[in-house]
Short mmCIF file of N, CA and C in Angstrom, two decimals:
data_model
loop_
_atom_site.label_atom_id
_atom_site.label_comp_id
_atom_site.label_asym_id
_atom_site.label_seq_id
_atom_site.Cartn_x
_atom_site.Cartn_y
_atom_site.Cartn_z
N MET A 1 0.84 -1.18 0.00
CA MET A 1 0.00 0.00 0.00
C MET A 1 0.89 1.25 0.00
N PRO A 2 0.72 2.14 -0.94
CA PRO A 2 1.57 3.33 -1.00
C PRO A 2 1.26 4.29 0.14
N ARG A 3 2.34 4.92 0.61
CA ARG A 3 2.16 5.92 1.67
C ARG A 3 1.52 7.15 1.09
N SER A 4 0.60 7.69 1.83
CA SER A 4 -0.04 8.93 1.36
C SER A 4 0.89 10.10 1.66
N GLN A 5 1.02 10.96 0.70
CA GLN A 5 1.84 12.15 0.88
C GLN A 5 0.95 13.32 1.23
N PRO A 6 1.48 14.27 1.99
CA PRO A 6 0.67 15.43 2.33
C PRO A 6 0.30 16.20 1.07
N ALA A 7 -0.84 16.82 1.12
CA ALA A 7 -1.27 17.62 -0.02
C ALA A 7 -0.24 18.70 -0.30
N ARG A 8 -0.11 19.03 -1.56
CA ARG A 8 0.88 20.03 -1.96
C ARG A 8 0.67 21.35 -1.22
N SER A 9 -0.58 21.72 -0.98
CA SER A 9 -0.86 22.99 -0.31
C SER A 9 -0.44 22.95 1.16
N ALA A 10 -0.42 21.76 1.76
CA ALA A 10 -0.05 21.65 3.16
C ALA A 10 1.45 21.45 3.36
N ARG A 11 2.17 21.17 2.31
CA ARG A 11 3.58 20.85 2.43
C ARG A 11 4.39 22.02 3.00
N TYR A 12 4.10 23.21 2.53
CA TYR A 12 4.86 24.38 2.96
C TYR A 12 4.04 25.31 3.84
N ARG A 13 3.03 24.77 4.51
CA ARG A 13 2.13 25.58 5.32
C ARG A 13 2.87 26.38 6.39
N PHE A 14 3.80 25.75 7.08
CA PHE A 14 4.55 26.44 8.13
C PHE A 14 5.29 27.64 7.56
N ALA A 15 5.90 27.46 6.40
CA ALA A 15 6.64 28.57 5.77
C ALA A 15 5.68 29.71 5.40
N TRP A 16 4.50 29.38 4.86
CA TRP A 16 3.54 30.43 4.50
C TRP A 16 3.02 31.16 5.72
N VAL A 17 2.81 30.44 6.81
CA VAL A 17 2.37 31.09 8.05
C VAL A 17 3.46 32.00 8.57
N MET A 18 4.71 31.54 8.54
CA MET A 18 5.82 32.36 9.03
C MET A 18 6.01 33.61 8.17
N ILE A 19 5.87 33.48 6.86
CA ILE A 19 5.97 34.65 5.98
C ILE A 19 4.87 35.64 6.33
N GLY A 20 3.67 35.16 6.60
CA GLY A 20 2.57 36.04 7.00
C GLY A 20 2.84 36.74 8.31
N LEU A 21 3.40 36.02 9.29
CA LEU A 21 3.71 36.63 10.58
C LEU A 21 4.83 37.66 10.45
N ILE A 22 5.80 37.38 9.61
CA ILE A 22 6.86 38.36 9.35
C ILE A 22 6.26 39.60 8.69
N GLY A 23 5.34 39.40 7.75
CA GLY A 23 4.66 40.53 7.11
C GLY A 23 3.87 41.34 8.12
N LEU A 24 3.20 40.67 9.03
CA LEU A 24 2.43 41.37 10.07
C LEU A 24 3.36 42.16 10.99
N ALA A 25 4.47 41.56 11.37
CA ALA A 25 5.45 42.27 12.20
C ALA A 25 6.00 43.48 11.47
N LEU A 26 6.22 43.34 10.18
CA LEU A 26 6.72 44.46 9.37
C LEU A 26 5.69 45.58 9.30
N VAL A 27 4.43 45.23 9.14
CA VAL A 27 3.36 46.24 9.12
C VAL A 27 3.34 47.02 10.44
N VAL A 28 3.41 46.30 11.55
CA VAL A 28 3.40 46.96 12.86
C VAL A 28 4.63 47.84 13.02
N PHE A 29 5.79 47.33 12.65
CA PHE A 29 7.02 48.11 12.78
C PHE A 29 6.97 49.39 11.96
N ILE A 30 6.52 49.28 10.73
CA ILE A 30 6.48 50.46 9.85
C ILE A 30 5.52 51.51 10.40
N HIS A 31 4.40 51.07 10.94
CA HIS A 31 3.42 52.03 11.44
C HIS A 31 3.83 52.64 12.78
N LEU A 32 4.70 51.97 13.53
CA LEU A 32 5.09 52.50 14.84
C LEU A 32 6.41 53.25 14.85
N ARG A 33 7.22 53.07 13.83
CA ARG A 33 8.50 53.78 13.84
C ARG A 33 8.27 55.27 13.64
N GLY A 34 9.15 56.04 14.14
CA GLY A 34 9.00 57.49 14.05
C GLY A 34 9.40 58.03 12.69
N GLY A 35 9.06 59.26 12.46
CA GLY A 35 9.46 59.93 11.23
C GLY A 35 8.40 59.86 10.15
N PRO A 36 8.62 60.60 9.09
CA PRO A 36 7.65 60.61 8.00
C PRO A 36 7.77 59.34 7.16
N HIS A 37 6.82 58.47 7.29
CA HIS A 37 6.89 57.21 6.57
C HIS A 37 5.60 56.90 5.83
N HIS A 38 4.68 57.82 5.83
CA HIS A 38 3.39 57.55 5.21
C HIS A 38 3.48 57.68 3.70
N LEU A 39 2.90 56.73 3.02
CA LEU A 39 2.88 56.75 1.56
C LEU A 39 1.80 57.68 1.03
N LEU A 40 0.69 57.72 1.75
CA LEU A 40 -0.42 58.56 1.35
C LEU A 40 -0.37 59.87 2.13
N THR A 41 -0.26 60.97 1.43
CA THR A 41 -0.10 62.25 2.12
C THR A 41 -1.17 63.26 1.75
N PHE A 42 -2.25 62.80 1.10
CA PHE A 42 -3.26 63.74 0.63
C PHE A 42 -4.19 64.22 1.73
N HIS A 43 -4.14 63.59 2.89
CA HIS A 43 -5.03 63.96 3.99
C HIS A 43 -4.29 63.74 5.30
N ALA A 44 -4.67 64.49 6.32
CA ALA A 44 -3.99 64.39 7.61
C ALA A 44 -4.16 63.01 8.24
N ASN A 45 -5.28 62.36 7.99
CA ASN A 45 -5.53 61.03 8.56
C ASN A 45 -5.40 59.92 7.53
N ALA A 46 -4.57 60.12 6.54
CA ALA A 46 -4.40 59.11 5.49
C ALA A 46 -3.76 57.84 6.02
N ASP A 47 -3.10 57.91 7.18
CA ASP A 47 -2.50 56.70 7.74
C ASP A 47 -3.57 55.66 8.09
N LYS A 48 -4.77 56.12 8.37
CA LYS A 48 -5.86 55.17 8.65
C LYS A 48 -6.14 54.31 7.41
N LEU A 49 -6.10 54.94 6.24
CA LEU A 49 -6.30 54.22 5.00
C LEU A 49 -5.15 53.24 4.75
N GLU A 50 -3.95 53.65 5.10
CA GLU A 50 -2.81 52.75 4.99
C GLU A 50 -3.00 51.53 5.89
N HIS A 51 -3.53 51.75 7.10
CA HIS A 51 -3.78 50.63 8.00
C HIS A 51 -4.82 49.68 7.41
N VAL A 52 -5.86 50.24 6.80
CA VAL A 52 -6.89 49.39 6.19
C VAL A 52 -6.28 48.54 5.08
N PHE A 53 -5.46 49.15 4.24
CA PHE A 53 -4.81 48.40 3.16
C PHE A 53 -3.89 47.31 3.72
N ALA A 54 -3.07 47.68 4.70
CA ALA A 54 -2.09 46.74 5.25
C ALA A 54 -2.78 45.57 5.94
N PHE A 55 -3.74 45.87 6.80
CA PHE A 55 -4.41 44.79 7.52
C PHE A 55 -5.35 44.02 6.59
N GLY A 56 -5.87 44.66 5.57
CA GLY A 56 -6.65 43.95 4.56
C GLY A 56 -5.80 42.94 3.82
N ALA A 57 -4.56 43.32 3.51
CA ALA A 57 -3.64 42.39 2.87
C ALA A 57 -3.32 41.22 3.80
N MET A 58 -3.16 41.50 5.09
CA MET A 58 -2.90 40.43 6.05
C MET A 58 -4.11 39.50 6.18
N MET A 59 -5.31 40.07 6.16
CA MET A 59 -6.51 39.24 6.22
C MET A 59 -6.61 38.35 4.99
N THR A 60 -6.28 38.90 3.84
CA THR A 60 -6.30 38.11 2.62
C THR A 60 -5.27 36.99 2.68
N TRP A 61 -4.07 37.32 3.15
CA TRP A 61 -3.00 36.33 3.26
C TRP A 61 -3.42 35.17 4.15
N PHE A 62 -3.82 35.50 5.39
CA PHE A 62 -4.17 34.45 6.33
C PHE A 62 -5.51 33.79 5.97
N GLY A 63 -6.38 34.50 5.30
CA GLY A 63 -7.64 33.92 4.85
C GLY A 63 -7.43 32.81 3.83
N GLN A 64 -6.35 32.90 3.08
CA GLN A 64 -6.02 31.83 2.14
C GLN A 64 -5.39 30.62 2.83
N LEU A 65 -4.78 30.85 3.98
CA LEU A 65 -4.16 29.75 4.71
C LEU A 65 -5.16 29.02 5.60
N TYR A 66 -6.08 29.75 6.18
CA TYR A 66 -7.07 29.17 7.08
C TYR A 66 -8.44 29.27 6.41
N ARG A 67 -8.98 28.14 6.01
CA ARG A 67 -10.19 28.15 5.18
C ARG A 67 -11.47 27.87 5.94
N ARG A 68 -11.39 27.40 7.15
CA ARG A 68 -12.61 27.15 7.91
C ARG A 68 -13.20 28.47 8.38
N GLY A 69 -14.52 28.52 8.43
CA GLY A 69 -15.21 29.75 8.79
C GLY A 69 -14.83 30.29 10.15
N MET A 70 -14.72 29.40 11.15
CA MET A 70 -14.38 29.85 12.50
C MET A 70 -12.95 30.38 12.55
N GLU A 71 -12.02 29.72 11.87
CA GLU A 71 -10.64 30.19 11.84
C GLU A 71 -10.55 31.55 11.18
N ARG A 72 -11.23 31.71 10.05
CA ARG A 72 -11.22 32.99 9.34
C ARG A 72 -11.84 34.09 10.19
N SER A 73 -12.92 33.77 10.87
CA SER A 73 -13.56 34.78 11.72
C SER A 73 -12.63 35.20 12.86
N LEU A 74 -11.97 34.24 13.46
CA LEU A 74 -11.05 34.55 14.56
C LEU A 74 -9.87 35.39 14.07
N ILE A 75 -9.33 35.07 12.92
CA ILE A 75 -8.24 35.85 12.35
C ILE A 75 -8.71 37.26 12.04
N CYS A 76 -9.88 37.39 11.47
CA CYS A 76 -10.44 38.70 11.15
C CYS A 76 -10.59 39.54 12.41
N ILE A 77 -11.17 38.96 13.45
CA ILE A 77 -11.37 39.68 14.71
C ILE A 77 -10.02 40.08 15.31
N CYS A 78 -9.05 39.17 15.31
CA CYS A 78 -7.73 39.48 15.87
C CYS A 78 -7.04 40.60 15.10
N LEU A 79 -7.13 40.58 13.78
CA LEU A 79 -6.48 41.62 12.99
C LEU A 79 -7.17 42.97 13.15
N VAL A 80 -8.49 42.98 13.24
CA VAL A 80 -9.21 44.24 13.47
C VAL A 80 -8.83 44.80 14.84
N LEU A 81 -8.80 43.95 15.86
CA LEU A 81 -8.40 44.41 17.19
C LEU A 81 -6.94 44.88 17.20
N SER A 82 -6.09 44.20 16.45
CA SER A 82 -4.69 44.63 16.34
C SER A 82 -4.59 46.02 15.72
N GLY A 83 -5.40 46.27 14.70
CA GLY A 83 -5.41 47.59 14.08
C GLY A 83 -5.87 48.68 15.03
N ILE A 84 -6.88 48.37 15.84
CA ILE A 84 -7.37 49.34 16.83
C ILE A 84 -6.30 49.61 17.89
N VAL A 85 -5.68 48.54 18.38
CA VAL A 85 -4.61 48.70 19.37
C VAL A 85 -3.45 49.51 18.76
N LEU A 86 -3.14 49.25 17.51
CA LEU A 86 -2.07 49.99 16.83
C LEU A 86 -2.36 51.48 16.80
N GLU A 87 -3.60 51.85 16.57
CA GLU A 87 -3.99 53.26 16.57
C GLU A 87 -3.74 53.90 17.94
N TYR A 88 -4.12 53.20 19.00
CA TYR A 88 -3.92 53.73 20.35
C TYR A 88 -2.44 53.82 20.69
N VAL A 89 -1.67 52.84 20.29
CA VAL A 89 -0.23 52.87 20.55
C VAL A 89 0.42 54.01 19.80
N GLN A 90 0.01 54.21 18.53
CA GLN A 90 0.54 55.33 17.77
C GLN A 90 0.23 56.65 18.46
N HIS A 91 -0.98 56.77 18.95
CA HIS A 91 -1.39 58.00 19.63
C HIS A 91 -0.56 58.19 20.92
N ALA A 92 -0.34 57.11 21.64
CA ALA A 92 0.45 57.19 22.88
C ALA A 92 1.91 57.55 22.61
N LEU A 93 2.42 57.12 21.45
CA LEU A 93 3.81 57.45 21.09
C LEU A 93 3.94 58.83 20.48
N GLY A 94 2.81 59.48 20.24
CA GLY A 94 2.86 60.84 19.73
C GLY A 94 2.97 60.95 18.22
N ASP A 95 2.64 59.91 17.51
CA ASP A 95 2.73 59.94 16.04
C ASP A 95 1.40 60.30 15.45
#
């Protein structure tokens, strides 16, 4: 009887999760570091739009890795809460 091999999509799952976590850490770092780093400068609160784009990309990334409804919902809730916390931290740091 031949051994079953893991599905191709599951073979590199750990690597894809780690790439996503590194991306999330990079998003947080970029938004918290000091200095002028905003790409969108057309409005005083354009950084909020940058956060929506960044966390939307993270939701899309992790949404492709976790396909069950409950997992996706939990990831969505965690990323939305992370974005809210990021706003408060930015405000506390004076940015």
